[in-house]
Each structure stands twice: as structure tokens, then as C-alpha cells.
Amino acid sequence: MLNILTKEECNKFLLSLSLLNYNMSDNAKLQTIYAISNRVESNYQIFKIKKYNGSYRTIYSPKPTLKHMQKNILHNILNNKQISKYAKAYHQNISLKDNALPHINQKVILKLDIIDFFENISFYDVYQSCFPEVYFPKPIGQLLTYLCTYESRLPQGAPTSAYISNLVMKDFDEELGSWCEQNNIAYTRYSDDMTFSGDFNPHEVISKVRKMLYKLNLKINNKKIKVIYNHQCQKVTGLVVNKKVRVSAKYRDKVRQEIYYIKKYGLLNHLNKIGYQEEPTKYLNTLYGKVLYILSINEEKEFLEYKTYLKELKNNY
């Protein structure tokens, strides 16, 4: 029935999605939505961010009106769709710690990375996973997909892209997660990072994942395959999981050291010694954020005291 709606009925359906909250007439809203969907690529600003390995990540930042519509698509449509329990990124009440918890104290950890994850999620993938004909008139589903893609791909930087990636990967996650459970393997996926842990043959898991990803036109990044045994430091999304989930000792020691020098020399003298050129408040906010990060993983008394100390220090500047 949805696909035999008249143009007028389709427009009413589109307006019911509340993509634009601006104070304008319904006709003006429709004109704006259609105009942007017809030239969506011109509604992005594109820039590159240098990664730690020296390569660059391309970010597609939507202009204000498109961004406004994408946020409404996310809140009014996408967030109502359930994702897999194995997906541990890009949704509320889930943190890095949740991604690490299933992998505590395991014999072996296997880490796999999906190459060019967002760029290889296609217009068709988005349409089928997020706006299928069973729920949306075909013209509306396609329009919504245009508003969420760039040159028929999922753009990294749009508000909708992260959650869409989880919806696209839902069937993959469920199938792979079920297979892992049958083989006593813990599995989680944090965006393009997949983690497996237990007592298993890594090559068997890699082969399974390759075949499943191939069906989605996705590939494992062979340069980032990591097998970590329990006599080594096992990290999952940056957190150590050998015995319990915790921030690495190196990270915590660095924060301790910074607090020590502030107390010993005073904040301004410390900043002068390290050649810090920004405002003291910026430094304090960054350090405070590091302490909060540590506390979000483990509420250690020592770092609770640092939190109080830095909070008082911040109030003086």
C-alpha cells in the first residue's frame, strides 16, 4: 500500500517525519528538503585529518540545514531501530568499557579491522537496512537515503552515519555472534574494530570473518590483524583486559606525574617548564578529562582525589 501513494500523500508522509523544525510553511519545508536531496553533495564541507600513522582520514561535515535534517532522521527514525547486542559503539549507555568487558582474562585475543569501513557501505546498503519499502514509500525511502549518503557512500562525519553503520551490520553481527557463542568465543564490534577472545584457532575465525565480510563487499585490513596471548599485555580499544578492565599503567602514571609537578612547582611554573603556550584553563580541562576517563573505567580513590583537586584548581582560573 505504501508504494501506491499519490504525490500528495507522499508529501504528507514526508512532513510527518519532522525533518525540519524551522518556522516555515509546509510548502517551504518540502521545497527545502527536495532541493537539498537533489544536490546533497554540495551541502558538505570536506576536510582531512591526519592519523597517527601519517595517512589522512577524510571527514564530510554537512552544512547546517542538512545537518539539522540528519539529526532529525537520527532521532525520529533511526534510533527507533534496534541494533545487535554485539555492536558496542555509537549508541547510548555503551562505552569503551562495555566493549572490553567480555574479553577479560582470556587465553587469546584476536583483533580484526575492516578496511575503509564507512566508504564501503553503499547507498543500497543504507536503503535496505534503514528505509526499506516495507516501512517507507519507495520515493521517500530513496530521498532519506540520499540525505544520509555522499556519492552513494556513507560519509564519515554525518550525524547519521555511525548509527547507520550498526544497522547495516546488524545481520552480520547476529550471525557471527551466534557462531562465536556456539564455539565459546566472545565477540564484540566497535565500529570497524572486531574483537574475539577465548581458546580458539585464530586462523579459523579469520577465515570465517573473511567469507562473511565478502558478502557485504567488505574486507579485513591484513596489516592490522593482531593475535595477543595472555602472557602479553592484552588491550581492547585501548583498555588492558588481562585480569580486569583498566586504563594502562603508562597512561595512569603520566597523569600522576602531571599532578605531582603541579603540586610541587605550581601550575604556572609547571606549564612554563614544559613549554605550554595555551591558556592554563585549557591544560586543566584536558587533564581533568583524562582523570574522568580513568574514573569512567575504574573508580580508584587516588583519582577521585585528583578529580576534586583539579576541580578546585579550575575554579581559581
PDB file of C-alpha atoms in Angstrom:
ATOM      1  CA  MET A   1       0.000   0.000   0.000  1.00  0.00           C
ATOM      2  CA  LEU A   2       2.854   2.415   0.811  1.00  0.00           C
ATOM      3  CA  ASN A   3       4.158   2.272  -2.743  1.00  0.00           C
ATOM      4  CA  ILE A   4       0.912   3.295  -4.414  1.00  0.00           C
ATOM      5  CA  LEU A   5       0.547   6.578  -2.524  1.00  0.00           C
ATOM      6  CA  THR A   6      -0.117   9.712  -4.534  1.00  0.00           C
ATOM      7  CA  LYS A   7       2.419  12.542  -4.641  1.00  0.00           C
ATOM      8  CA  GLU A   8       0.301  14.496  -2.175  1.00  0.00           C
ATOM      9  CA  GLU A   9       0.170  11.520   0.203  1.00  0.00           C
ATOM     10  CA  CYS A  10       3.922  11.057  -0.106  1.00  0.00           C
ATOM     11  CA  ASN A  11       4.448  14.712   0.800  1.00  0.00           C
ATOM     12  CA  LYS A  12       2.230  14.334   3.866  1.00  0.00           C
ATOM     13  CA  PHE A  13       4.222  11.257   4.845  1.00  0.00           C
ATOM     14  CA  LEU A  14       7.471  13.189   4.405  1.00  0.00           C
ATOM     15  CA  LEU A  15       6.215  16.096   6.526  1.00  0.00           C
ATOM     16  CA  SER A  16       5.150  13.652   9.257  1.00  0.00           C
ATOM     17  CA  LEU A  17       8.813  12.690   9.708  1.00  0.00           C
ATOM     18  CA  SER A  18       9.568  16.205  11.044  1.00  0.00           C
ATOM     19  CA  LEU A  19      12.864  16.562   9.208  1.00  0.00           C
ATOM     20  CA  LEU A  20      12.734  20.364   9.505  1.00  0.00           C
ATOM     21  CA  ASN A  21      11.795  22.093  12.753  1.00  0.00           C
ATOM     22  CA  TYR A  22      12.239  25.548  11.273  1.00  0.00           C
ATOM     23  CA  ASN A  23       9.410  28.085  11.442  1.00  0.00           C
ATOM     24  CA  MET A  24       8.303  27.897   7.801  1.00  0.00           C
ATOM     25  CA  SER A  25       5.293  26.753   5.806  1.00  0.00           C
ATOM     26  CA  ASP A  26       4.835  23.101   4.836  1.00  0.00           C
ATOM     27  CA  ASN A  27       5.398  24.030   1.219  1.00  0.00           C
ATOM     28  CA  ALA A  28       8.669  25.782   2.049  1.00  0.00           C
ATOM     29  CA  LYS A  29       9.796  22.758   4.067  1.00  0.00           C
ATOM     30  CA  LEU A  30       9.092  20.418   1.165  1.00  0.00           C
ATOM     31  CA  GLN A  31      10.923  22.687  -1.266  1.00  0.00           C
ATOM     32  CA  THR A  32      13.950  22.808   1.048  1.00  0.00           C
ATOM     33  CA  ILE A  33      14.034  19.039   1.585  1.00  0.00           C
ATOM     34  CA  TYR A  34      13.743  18.236  -2.123  1.00  0.00           C
ATOM     35  CA  ALA A  35      16.271  20.908  -3.109  1.00  0.00           C
ATOM     36  CA  ILE A  36      18.919  19.577  -0.706  1.00  0.00           C
ATOM     37  CA  SER A  37      18.278  15.922  -1.581  1.00  0.00           C
ATOM     38  CA  ASN A  38      18.737  16.750  -5.286  1.00  0.00           C
ATOM     39  CA  ARG A  39      22.173  18.313  -4.731  1.00  0.00           C
ATOM     40  CA  VAL A  40      23.261  16.738  -1.477  1.00  0.00           C
ATOM     41  CA  GLU A  41      26.987  16.661  -2.327  1.00  0.00           C
ATOM     42  CA  SER A  42      27.091  20.469  -2.470  1.00  0.00           C
ATOM     43  CA  ASN A  43      25.830  20.554   1.127  1.00  0.00           C
ATOM     44  CA  TYR A  44      29.027  19.156   2.632  1.00  0.00           C
ATOM     45  CA  GLN A  45      32.327  20.700   3.646  1.00  0.00           C
ATOM     46  CA  ILE A  46      35.188  18.247   3.167  1.00  0.00           C
ATOM     47  CA  PHE A  47      38.469  18.242   5.079  1.00  0.00           C
ATOM     48  CA  LYS A  48      41.187  15.778   6.050  1.00  0.00           C
ATOM     49  CA  ILE A  49      42.519  14.807   9.477  1.00  0.00           C
ATOM     50  CA  LYS A  50      45.987  13.332   9.816  1.00  0.00           C
ATOM     51  CA  LYS A  51      46.023   9.929  11.529  1.00  0.00           C
ATOM     52  CA  TYR A  52      48.731   8.610  13.858  1.00  0.00           C
ATOM     53  CA  ASN A  53      50.243   6.512  11.046  1.00  0.00           C
ATOM     54  CA  GLY A  54      50.722   9.544   8.806  1.00  0.00           C
ATOM     55  CA  SER A  55      47.814   8.853   6.455  1.00  0.00           C
ATOM     56  CA  TYR A  56      44.701  11.027   6.302  1.00  0.00           C
ATOM     57  CA  ARG A  57      41.048  10.462   7.147  1.00  0.00           C
ATOM     58  CA  THR A  58      38.504  12.336   5.032  1.00  0.00           C
ATOM     59  CA  ILE A  59      35.709  13.970   7.023  1.00  0.00           C
ATOM     60  CA  TYR A  60      32.447  15.042   5.396  1.00  0.00           C
ATOM     61  CA  SER A  61      30.856  17.752   7.510  1.00  0.00           C
ATOM     62  CA  PRO A  62      27.258  18.563   6.494  1.00  0.00           C
ATOM     63  CA  LYS A  63      26.230  22.196   6.244  1.00  0.00           C
ATOM     64  CA  PRO A  64      23.740  23.463   8.869  1.00  0.00           C
ATOM     65  CA  THR A  65      20.389  22.657   7.192  1.00  0.00           C
ATOM     66  CA  LEU A  66      21.437  19.187   6.048  1.00  0.00           C
ATOM     67  CA  LYS A  67      22.964  18.513   9.471  1.00  0.00           C
ATOM     68  CA  HIS A  68      19.703  19.617  11.091  1.00  0.00           C
ATOM     69  CA  MET A  69      17.742  17.176   8.923  1.00  0.00           C
ATOM     70  CA  GLN A  70      20.200  14.346   9.550  1.00  0.00           C
ATOM     71  CA  LYS A  71      19.894  14.830  13.308  1.00  0.00           C
ATOM     72  CA  ASN A  72      16.115  14.602  12.995  1.00  0.00           C
ATOM     73  CA  ILE A  73      16.417  11.469  10.855  1.00  0.00           C
ATOM     74  CA  LEU A  74      18.615  10.002  13.583  1.00  0.00           C
ATOM     75  CA  HIS A  75      16.301  10.916  16.464  1.00  0.00           C
ATOM     76  CA  ASN A  76      12.929  10.412  14.763  1.00  0.00           C
ATOM     77  CA  ILE A  77      13.654   7.313  12.673  1.00  0.00           C
ATOM     78  CA  LEU A  78      16.974   5.542  13.146  1.00  0.00           C
ATOM     79  CA  ASN A  79      17.173   5.492  16.935  1.00  0.00           C
ATOM     80  CA  ASN A  80      13.901   3.548  16.994  1.00  0.00           C
ATOM     81  CA  LYS A  81      15.585   0.662  15.159  1.00  0.00           C
ATOM     82  CA  GLN A  82      17.325  -1.970  17.248  1.00  0.00           C
ATOM     83  CA  ILE A  83      20.944  -2.886  16.636  1.00  0.00           C
ATOM     84  CA  SER A  84      22.831  -6.042  17.587  1.00  0.00           C
ATOM     85  CA  LYS A  85      23.962  -6.668  21.169  1.00  0.00           C
ATOM     86  CA  TYR A  86      27.443  -7.324  19.762  1.00  0.00           C
ATOM     87  CA  ALA A  87      27.761  -3.736  18.467  1.00  0.00           C
ATOM     88  CA  LYS A  88      29.469  -1.697  21.189  1.00  0.00           C
ATOM     89  CA  ALA A  89      29.818   1.745  19.605  1.00  0.00           C
ATOM     90  CA  TYR A  90      27.610   4.673  18.621  1.00  0.00           C
ATOM     91  CA  HIS A  91      24.616   4.227  20.888  1.00  0.00           C
ATOM     92  CA  GLN A  92      23.503   5.450  24.294  1.00  0.00           C
ATOM     93  CA  ASN A  93      24.661   3.904  27.564  1.00  0.00           C
ATOM     94  CA  ILE A  94      27.501   1.991  25.864  1.00  0.00           C
ATOM     95  CA  SER A  95      31.178   2.783  26.452  1.00  0.00           C
ATOM     96  CA  LEU A  96      34.665   1.518  25.688  1.00  0.00           C
ATOM     97  CA  LYS A  97      34.455  -0.464  28.904  1.00  0.00           C
ATOM     98  CA  ASP A  98      31.417  -2.381  27.631  1.00  0.00           C
ATOM     99  CA  ASN A  99      33.411  -3.378  24.567  1.00  0.00           C
ATOM    100  CA  ALA A 100      36.289  -4.630  26.739  1.00  0.00           C
ATOM    101  CA  LEU A 101      34.373  -6.485  29.497  1.00  0.00           C
ATOM    102  CA  PRO A 102      33.616  -9.708  27.528  1.00  0.00           C
ATOM    103  CA  HIS A 103      37.338 -10.183  26.854  1.00  0.00           C
ATOM    104  CA  ILE A 104      38.737 -10.214  30.409  1.00  0.00           C
ATOM    105  CA  ASN A 105      41.274 -12.894  31.358  1.00  0.00           C
ATOM    106  CA  GLN A 106      41.172 -14.866  28.101  1.00  0.00           C
ATOM    107  CA  LYS A 107      43.815 -17.199  26.655  1.00  0.00           C
ATOM    108  CA  VAL A 108      43.907 -15.463  23.296  1.00  0.00           C
ATOM    109  CA  ILE A 109      42.528 -12.229  21.835  1.00  0.00           C
ATOM    110  CA  LEU A 110      42.130 -11.708  18.096  1.00  0.00           C
ATOM    111  CA  LYS A 111      41.663  -8.175  16.775  1.00  0.00           C
ATOM    112  CA  LEU A 112      40.482  -7.529  13.217  1.00  0.00           C
ATOM    113  CA  ASP A 113      39.888  -4.264  11.406  1.00  0.00           C
ATOM    114  CA  ILE A 114      37.543  -3.639   8.465  1.00  0.00           C
ATOM    115  CA  ILE A 115      39.296  -1.681   5.743  1.00  0.00           C
ATOM    116  CA  ASP A 116      37.650   1.625   4.667  1.00  0.00           C
ATOM    117  CA  PHE A 117      34.551   0.733   6.664  1.00  0.00           C
ATOM    118  CA  PHE A 118      32.305   3.758   6.092  1.00  0.00           C
ATOM    119  CA  GLU A 119      33.403   4.314   2.499  1.00  0.00           C
ATOM    120  CA  ASN A 120      32.410   0.761   1.556  1.00  0.00           C
ATOM    121  CA  ILE A 121      28.851   0.992   2.892  1.00  0.00           C
ATOM    122  CA  SER A 122      26.783   1.731  -0.202  1.00  0.00           C
ATOM    123  CA  PHE A 123      23.574   3.602  -0.996  1.00  0.00           C
ATOM    124  CA  TYR A 124      21.833   0.228  -1.440  1.00  0.00           C
ATOM    125  CA  ASP A 125      23.099  -0.994   1.974  1.00  0.00           C
ATOM    126  CA  VAL A 126      21.716   2.129   3.654  1.00  0.00           C
ATOM    127  CA  TYR A 127      18.408   1.968   1.811  1.00  0.00           C
ATOM    128  CA  GLN A 128      17.787  -1.709   2.580  1.00  0.00           C
ATOM    129  CA  SER A 129      18.859  -1.521   6.222  1.00  0.00           C
ATOM    130  CA  CYS A 130      17.305   1.799   7.225  1.00  0.00           C
ATOM    131  CA  PHE A 131      14.498   2.884   4.885  1.00  0.00           C
ATOM    132  CA  PRO A 132      13.083  -0.265   3.210  1.00  0.00           C
ATOM    133  CA  GLU A 133       9.839  -0.331   1.220  1.00  0.00           C
ATOM    134  CA  VAL A 134       8.051  -2.286   3.930  1.00  0.00           C
ATOM    135  CA  TYR A 135       8.117   0.880   6.093  1.00  0.00           C
ATOM    136  CA  PHE A 136       8.548   3.760   3.645  1.00  0.00           C
ATOM    137  CA  PRO A 137       7.118   4.628   0.236  1.00  0.00           C
ATOM    138  CA  LYS A 138       9.935   3.961  -2.220  1.00  0.00           C
ATOM    139  CA  PRO A 139      10.422   7.656  -3.218  1.00  0.00           C
ATOM    140  CA  ILE A 140      10.603   8.660   0.456  1.00  0.00           C
ATOM    141  CA  GLY A 141      12.992   5.839   1.355  1.00  0.00           C
ATOM    142  CA  GLN A 142      15.260   6.813  -1.503  1.00  0.00           C
ATOM    143  CA  LEU A 143      15.112  10.508  -0.588  1.00  0.00           C
ATOM    144  CA  LEU A 144      16.069   9.722   3.023  1.00  0.00           C
ATOM    145  CA  THR A 145      18.939   7.587   1.764  1.00  0.00           C
ATOM    146  CA  TYR A 146      20.176  10.446  -0.438  1.00  0.00           C
ATOM    147  CA  LEU A 147      20.117  12.729   2.612  1.00  0.00           C
ATOM    148  CA  CYS A 148      22.324  10.253   4.506  1.00  0.00           C
ATOM    149  CA  THR A 149      24.878   9.419   1.795  1.00  0.00           C
ATOM    150  CA  TYR A 150      27.537  11.187  -0.243  1.00  0.00           C
ATOM    151  CA  GLU A 151      28.176   9.998  -3.789  1.00  0.00           C
ATOM    152  CA  SER A 152      26.298   6.797  -2.942  1.00  0.00           C
ATOM    153  CA  ARG A 153      28.508   6.035   0.079  1.00  0.00           C
ATOM    154  CA  LEU A 154      28.225   6.534   3.817  1.00  0.00           C
ATOM    155  CA  PRO A 155      30.060   9.768   4.715  1.00  0.00           C
ATOM    156  CA  GLN A 156      32.226   9.762   7.806  1.00  0.00           C
ATOM    157  CA  GLY A 157      31.256  12.904   9.711  1.00  0.00           C
ATOM    158  CA  ALA A 158      27.477  12.978   9.203  1.00  0.00           C
ATOM    159  CA  PRO A 159      25.398  12.602  12.418  1.00  0.00           C
ATOM    160  CA  THR A 160      23.523   9.652  10.915  1.00  0.00           C
ATOM    161  CA  SER A 161      26.474   7.624   9.650  1.00  0.00           C
ATOM    162  CA  ALA A 162      27.603   5.931  12.850  1.00  0.00           C
ATOM    163  CA  TYR A 163      24.213   4.516  13.789  1.00  0.00           C
ATOM    164  CA  ILE A 164      23.511   3.579  10.166  1.00  0.00           C
ATOM    165  CA  SER A 165      26.702   1.512  10.135  1.00  0.00           C
ATOM    166  CA  ASN A 166      25.387  -0.508  13.076  1.00  0.00           C
ATOM    167  CA  LEU A 167      22.071  -1.104  11.308  1.00  0.00           C
ATOM    168  CA  VAL A 168      23.845  -2.192   8.120  1.00  0.00           C
ATOM    169  CA  MET A 169      25.983  -4.615  10.151  1.00  0.00           C
ATOM    170  CA  LYS A 170      23.149  -5.986  12.295  1.00  0.00           C
ATOM    171  CA  ASP A 171      22.590  -9.261  10.418  1.00  0.00           C
ATOM    172  CA  PHE A 172      26.343  -9.767  10.121  1.00  0.00           C
ATOM    173  CA  ASP A 173      26.797  -9.214  13.874  1.00  0.00           C
ATOM    174  CA  GLU A 174      23.958 -11.574  14.777  1.00  0.00           C
ATOM    175  CA  GLU A 175      25.159 -14.381  12.515  1.00  0.00           C
ATOM    176  CA  LEU A 176      28.798 -14.061  13.541  1.00  0.00           C
ATOM    177  CA  GLY A 177      27.915 -13.597  17.215  1.00  0.00           C
ATOM    178  CA  SER A 178      25.775 -16.737  17.203  1.00  0.00           C
ATOM    179  CA  TRP A 179      28.566 -18.759  15.564  1.00  0.00           C
ATOM    180  CA  CYS A 180      31.051 -17.452  18.140  1.00  0.00           C
ATOM    181  CA  GLU A 181      28.785 -18.367  21.057  1.00  0.00           C
ATOM    182  CA  GLN A 182      28.438 -21.899  19.687  1.00  0.00           C
ATOM    183  CA  ASN A 183      32.240 -22.119  19.709  1.00  0.00           C
ATOM    184  CA  ASN A 184      32.714 -20.499  23.153  1.00  0.00           C
ATOM    185  CA  ILE A 185      34.242 -17.370  21.655  1.00  0.00           C
ATOM    186  CA  ALA A 186      33.429 -13.862  22.900  1.00  0.00           C
ATOM    187  CA  TYR A 187      32.766 -11.370  20.081  1.00  0.00           C
ATOM    188  CA  THR A 188      32.236  -7.614  20.026  1.00  0.00           C
ATOM    189  CA  ARG A 189      32.454  -4.993  17.296  1.00  0.00           C
ATOM    190  CA  TYR A 190      33.374  -1.372  17.952  1.00  0.00           C
ATOM    191  CA  SER A 191      32.782   0.375  14.623  1.00  0.00           C
ATOM    192  CA  ASP A 192      35.353  -1.173  12.264  1.00  0.00           C
ATOM    193  CA  ASP A 193      37.233  -2.977  15.069  1.00  0.00           C
ATOM    194  CA  MET A 194      36.218  -6.567  15.751  1.00  0.00           C
ATOM    195  CA  THR A 195      37.479  -8.386  18.847  1.00  0.00           C
ATOM    196  CA  PHE A 196      37.347 -12.139  19.562  1.00  0.00           C
ATOM    197  CA  SER A 197      38.572 -13.853  22.713  1.00  0.00           C
ATOM    198  CA  GLY A 198      38.700 -17.324  24.247  1.00  0.00           C
ATOM    199  CA  ASP A 199      40.568 -20.538  23.479  1.00  0.00           C
ATOM    200  CA  PHE A 200      40.371 -20.989  19.707  1.00  0.00           C
ATOM    201  CA  ASN A 201      42.291 -21.176  16.453  1.00  0.00           C
ATOM    202  CA  PRO A 202      42.658 -17.571  15.169  1.00  0.00           C
ATOM    203  CA  HIS A 203      43.008 -18.736  11.552  1.00  0.00           C
ATOM    204  CA  GLU A 204      39.595 -20.411  11.685  1.00  0.00           C
ATOM    205  CA  VAL A 205      37.950 -17.200  12.901  1.00  0.00           C
ATOM    206  CA  ILE A 206      39.775 -15.075  10.328  1.00  0.00           C
ATOM    207  CA  SER A 207      38.609 -17.384   7.535  1.00  0.00           C
ATOM    208  CA  LYS A 208      35.010 -17.241   8.792  1.00  0.00           C
ATOM    209  CA  VAL A 209      35.036 -13.447   9.017  1.00  0.00           C
ATOM    210  CA  ARG A 210      36.601 -13.024   5.560  1.00  0.00           C
ATOM    211  CA  LYS A 211      33.828 -15.051   3.944  1.00  0.00           C
ATOM    212  CA  MET A 212      31.084 -13.166   5.792  1.00  0.00           C
ATOM    213  CA  LEU A 213      32.533  -9.737   5.023  1.00  0.00           C
ATOM    214  CA  TYR A 214      32.926 -10.651   1.353  1.00  0.00           C
ATOM    215  CA  LYS A 215      29.131 -10.889   1.087  1.00  0.00           C
ATOM    216  CA  LEU A 216      28.946  -7.253   2.210  1.00  0.00           C
ATOM    217  CA  ASN A 217      31.741  -6.113  -0.126  1.00  0.00           C
ATOM    218  CA  LEU A 218      33.920  -5.515   2.932  1.00  0.00           C
ATOM    219  CA  LYS A 219      37.437  -6.755   3.651  1.00  0.00           C
ATOM    220  CA  ILE A 220      39.748  -7.343   6.597  1.00  0.00           C
ATOM    221  CA  ASN A 221      42.720  -4.986   6.808  1.00  0.00           C
ATOM    222  CA  ASN A 222      45.544  -7.566   6.764  1.00  0.00           C
ATOM    223  CA  LYS A 223      48.025  -5.046   8.178  1.00  0.00           C
ATOM    224  CA  LYS A 224      46.006  -4.715  11.389  1.00  0.00           C
ATOM    225  CA  ILE A 225      45.414  -8.369  12.279  1.00  0.00           C
ATOM    226  CA  LYS A 226      46.597  -8.891  15.869  1.00  0.00           C
ATOM    227  CA  VAL A 227      46.747 -12.088  17.916  1.00  0.00           C
ATOM    228  CA  ILE A 228      47.561 -11.421  21.589  1.00  0.00           C
ATOM    229  CA  TYR A 229      48.145 -14.205  24.131  1.00  0.00           C
ATOM    230  CA  ASN A 230      47.633 -13.936  27.883  1.00  0.00           C
ATOM    231  CA  HIS A 231      51.373 -13.721  28.660  1.00  0.00           C
ATOM    232  CA  GLN A 232      51.344 -10.426  26.735  1.00  0.00           C
ATOM    233  CA  CYS A 233      49.598  -7.133  27.504  1.00  0.00           C
ATOM    234  CA  GLN A 234      46.116  -7.651  26.096  1.00  0.00           C
ATOM    235  CA  LYS A 235      44.314  -4.451  25.114  1.00  0.00           C
ATOM    236  CA  VAL A 236      40.815  -3.970  23.715  1.00  0.00           C
ATOM    237  CA  THR A 237      40.005  -0.477  22.378  1.00  0.00           C
ATOM    238  CA  GLY A 238      42.889   0.859  24.439  1.00  0.00           C
ATOM    239  CA  LEU A 239      41.955  -0.827  27.729  1.00  0.00           C
ATOM    240  CA  VAL A 240      44.005  -3.550  29.411  1.00  0.00           C
ATOM    241  CA  VAL A 241      41.955  -6.743  29.993  1.00  0.00           C
ATOM    242  CA  ASN A 242      44.460  -9.332  31.254  1.00  0.00           C
ATOM    243  CA  LYS A 243      42.948  -9.560  34.764  1.00  0.00           C
ATOM    244  CA  LYS A 244      40.368  -6.791  34.838  1.00  0.00           C
ATOM    245  CA  VAL A 245      39.420  -3.835  32.684  1.00  0.00           C
ATOM    246  CA  ARG A 246      41.630  -0.871  33.418  1.00  0.00           C
ATOM    247  CA  VAL A 247      43.384   2.052  31.757  1.00  0.00           C
ATOM    248  CA  SER A 248      47.018   1.193  31.033  1.00  0.00           C
ATOM    249  CA  ALA A 249      49.604   1.792  33.759  1.00  0.00           C
ATOM    250  CA  LYS A 250      51.539   4.065  31.387  1.00  0.00           C
ATOM    251  CA  TYR A 251      48.534   6.354  30.928  1.00  0.00           C
ATOM    252  CA  ARG A 252      47.763   6.492  34.658  1.00  0.00           C
ATOM    253  CA  ASP A 253      51.415   7.122  35.550  1.00  0.00           C
ATOM    254  CA  LYS A 254      51.542  10.040  33.118  1.00  0.00           C
ATOM    255  CA  VAL A 255      48.529  11.641  34.800  1.00  0.00           C
ATOM    256  CA  ARG A 256      50.073  11.049  38.237  1.00  0.00           C
ATOM    257  CA  GLN A 257      53.256  12.707  37.062  1.00  0.00           C
ATOM    258  CA  GLU A 258      51.429  15.800  35.803  1.00  0.00           C
ATOM    259  CA  ILE A 259      49.545  16.183  39.095  1.00  0.00           C
ATOM    260  CA  TYR A 260      52.791  15.732  41.043  1.00  0.00           C
ATOM    261  CA  TYR A 261      54.565  18.506  39.115  1.00  0.00           C
ATOM    262  CA  ILE A 262      51.628  20.894  39.510  1.00  0.00           C
ATOM    263  CA  LYS A 263      51.649  20.342  43.269  1.00  0.00           C
ATOM    264  CA  LYS A 264      55.447  20.633  43.512  1.00  0.00           C
ATOM    265  CA  TYR A 265      56.096  23.641  41.272  1.00  0.00           C
ATOM    266  CA  GLY A 266      52.696  25.297  40.959  1.00  0.00           C
ATOM    267  CA  LEU A 267      50.597  25.263  37.801  1.00  0.00           C
ATOM    268  CA  LEU A 268      52.163  28.239  36.007  1.00  0.00           C
ATOM    269  CA  ASN A 269      55.745  27.166  36.723  1.00  0.00           C
ATOM    270  CA  HIS A 270      54.943  23.645  35.551  1.00  0.00           C
ATOM    271  CA  LEU A 271      53.431  24.934  32.310  1.00  0.00           C
ATOM    272  CA  ASN A 272      56.455  27.163  31.772  1.00  0.00           C
ATOM    273  CA  LYS A 273      58.830  24.194  32.284  1.00  0.00           C
ATOM    274  CA  ILE A 274      57.046  22.074  29.682  1.00  0.00           C
ATOM    275  CA  GLY A 275      56.742  24.992  27.243  1.00  0.00           C
ATOM    276  CA  TYR A 276      52.957  25.026  27.221  1.00  0.00           C
ATOM    277  CA  GLN A 277      51.738  28.003  25.167  1.00  0.00           C
ATOM    278  CA  GLU A 278      47.938  27.769  25.580  1.00  0.00           C
ATOM    279  CA  GLU A 279      45.729  29.131  28.359  1.00  0.00           C
ATOM    280  CA  PRO A 280      46.130  27.351  31.753  1.00  0.00           C
ATOM    281  CA  THR A 281      42.385  26.602  31.764  1.00  0.00           C
ATOM    282  CA  LYS A 282      42.754  24.601  28.560  1.00  0.00           C
ATOM    283  CA  TYR A 283      45.503  22.484  30.101  1.00  0.00           C
ATOM    284  CA  LEU A 284      43.477  21.932  33.268  1.00  0.00           C
ATOM    285  CA  ASN A 285      40.384  20.934  31.282  1.00  0.00           C
ATOM    286  CA  THR A 286      42.416  18.414  29.280  1.00  0.00           C
ATOM    287  CA  LEU A 287      43.991  16.929  32.407  1.00  0.00           C
ATOM    288  CA  TYR A 288      40.607  16.867  34.145  1.00  0.00           C
ATOM    289  CA  GLY A 289      39.202  14.981  31.157  1.00  0.00           C
ATOM    290  CA  LYS A 290      41.969  12.383  31.456  1.00  0.00           C
ATOM    291  CA  VAL A 291      41.115  11.854  35.119  1.00  0.00           C
ATOM    292  CA  LEU A 292      37.418  11.484  34.286  1.00  0.00           C
ATOM    293  CA  TYR A 293      38.313   8.934  31.601  1.00  0.00           C
ATOM    294  CA  ILE A 294      40.268   6.846  34.121  1.00  0.00           C
ATOM    295  CA  LEU A 295      37.401   7.070  36.620  1.00  0.00           C
ATOM    296  CA  SER A 296      34.888   6.016  33.960  1.00  0.00           C
ATOM    297  CA  ILE A 297      36.735   2.693  33.781  1.00  0.00           C
ATOM    298  CA  ASN A 298      37.622   2.235  37.472  1.00  0.00           C
ATOM    299  CA  GLU A 299      36.665   4.484  40.394  1.00  0.00           C
ATOM    300  CA  GLU A 300      40.038   4.449  42.153  1.00  0.00           C
ATOM    301  CA  LYS A 301      40.284   6.502  45.339  1.00  0.00           C
ATOM    302  CA  GLU A 302      43.532   8.128  44.192  1.00  0.00           C
ATOM    303  CA  PHE A 303      41.968   9.510  41.017  1.00  0.00           C
ATOM    304  CA  LEU A 304      38.806  10.588  42.826  1.00  0.00           C
ATOM    305  CA  GLU A 305      41.116  12.780  44.928  1.00  0.00           C
ATOM    306  CA  TYR A 306      42.770  14.121  41.767  1.00  0.00           C
ATOM    307  CA  LYS A 307      39.316  14.950  40.412  1.00  0.00           C
ATOM    308  CA  THR A 308      38.496  17.032  43.499  1.00  0.00           C
ATOM    309  CA  TYR A 309      41.911  18.713  43.425  1.00  0.00           C
ATOM    310  CA  LEU A 310      41.661  19.680  39.747  1.00  0.00           C
ATOM    311  CA  LYS A 311      38.076  20.872  40.140  1.00  0.00           C
ATOM    312  CA  GLU A 312      39.158  23.277  42.883  1.00  0.00           C
ATOM    313  CA  LEU A 313      42.173  24.373  40.839  1.00  0.00           C
ATOM    314  CA  LYS A 314      39.987  25.045  37.796  1.00  0.00           C
ATOM    315  CA  ASN A 315      37.720  27.293  39.897  1.00  0.00           C
ATOM    316  CA  ASN A 316      40.740  29.518  40.653  1.00  0.00           C
ATOM    317  CA  TYR A 317      41.344  30.284  36.967  1.00  0.00           C
TER     318      TYR A 317
END
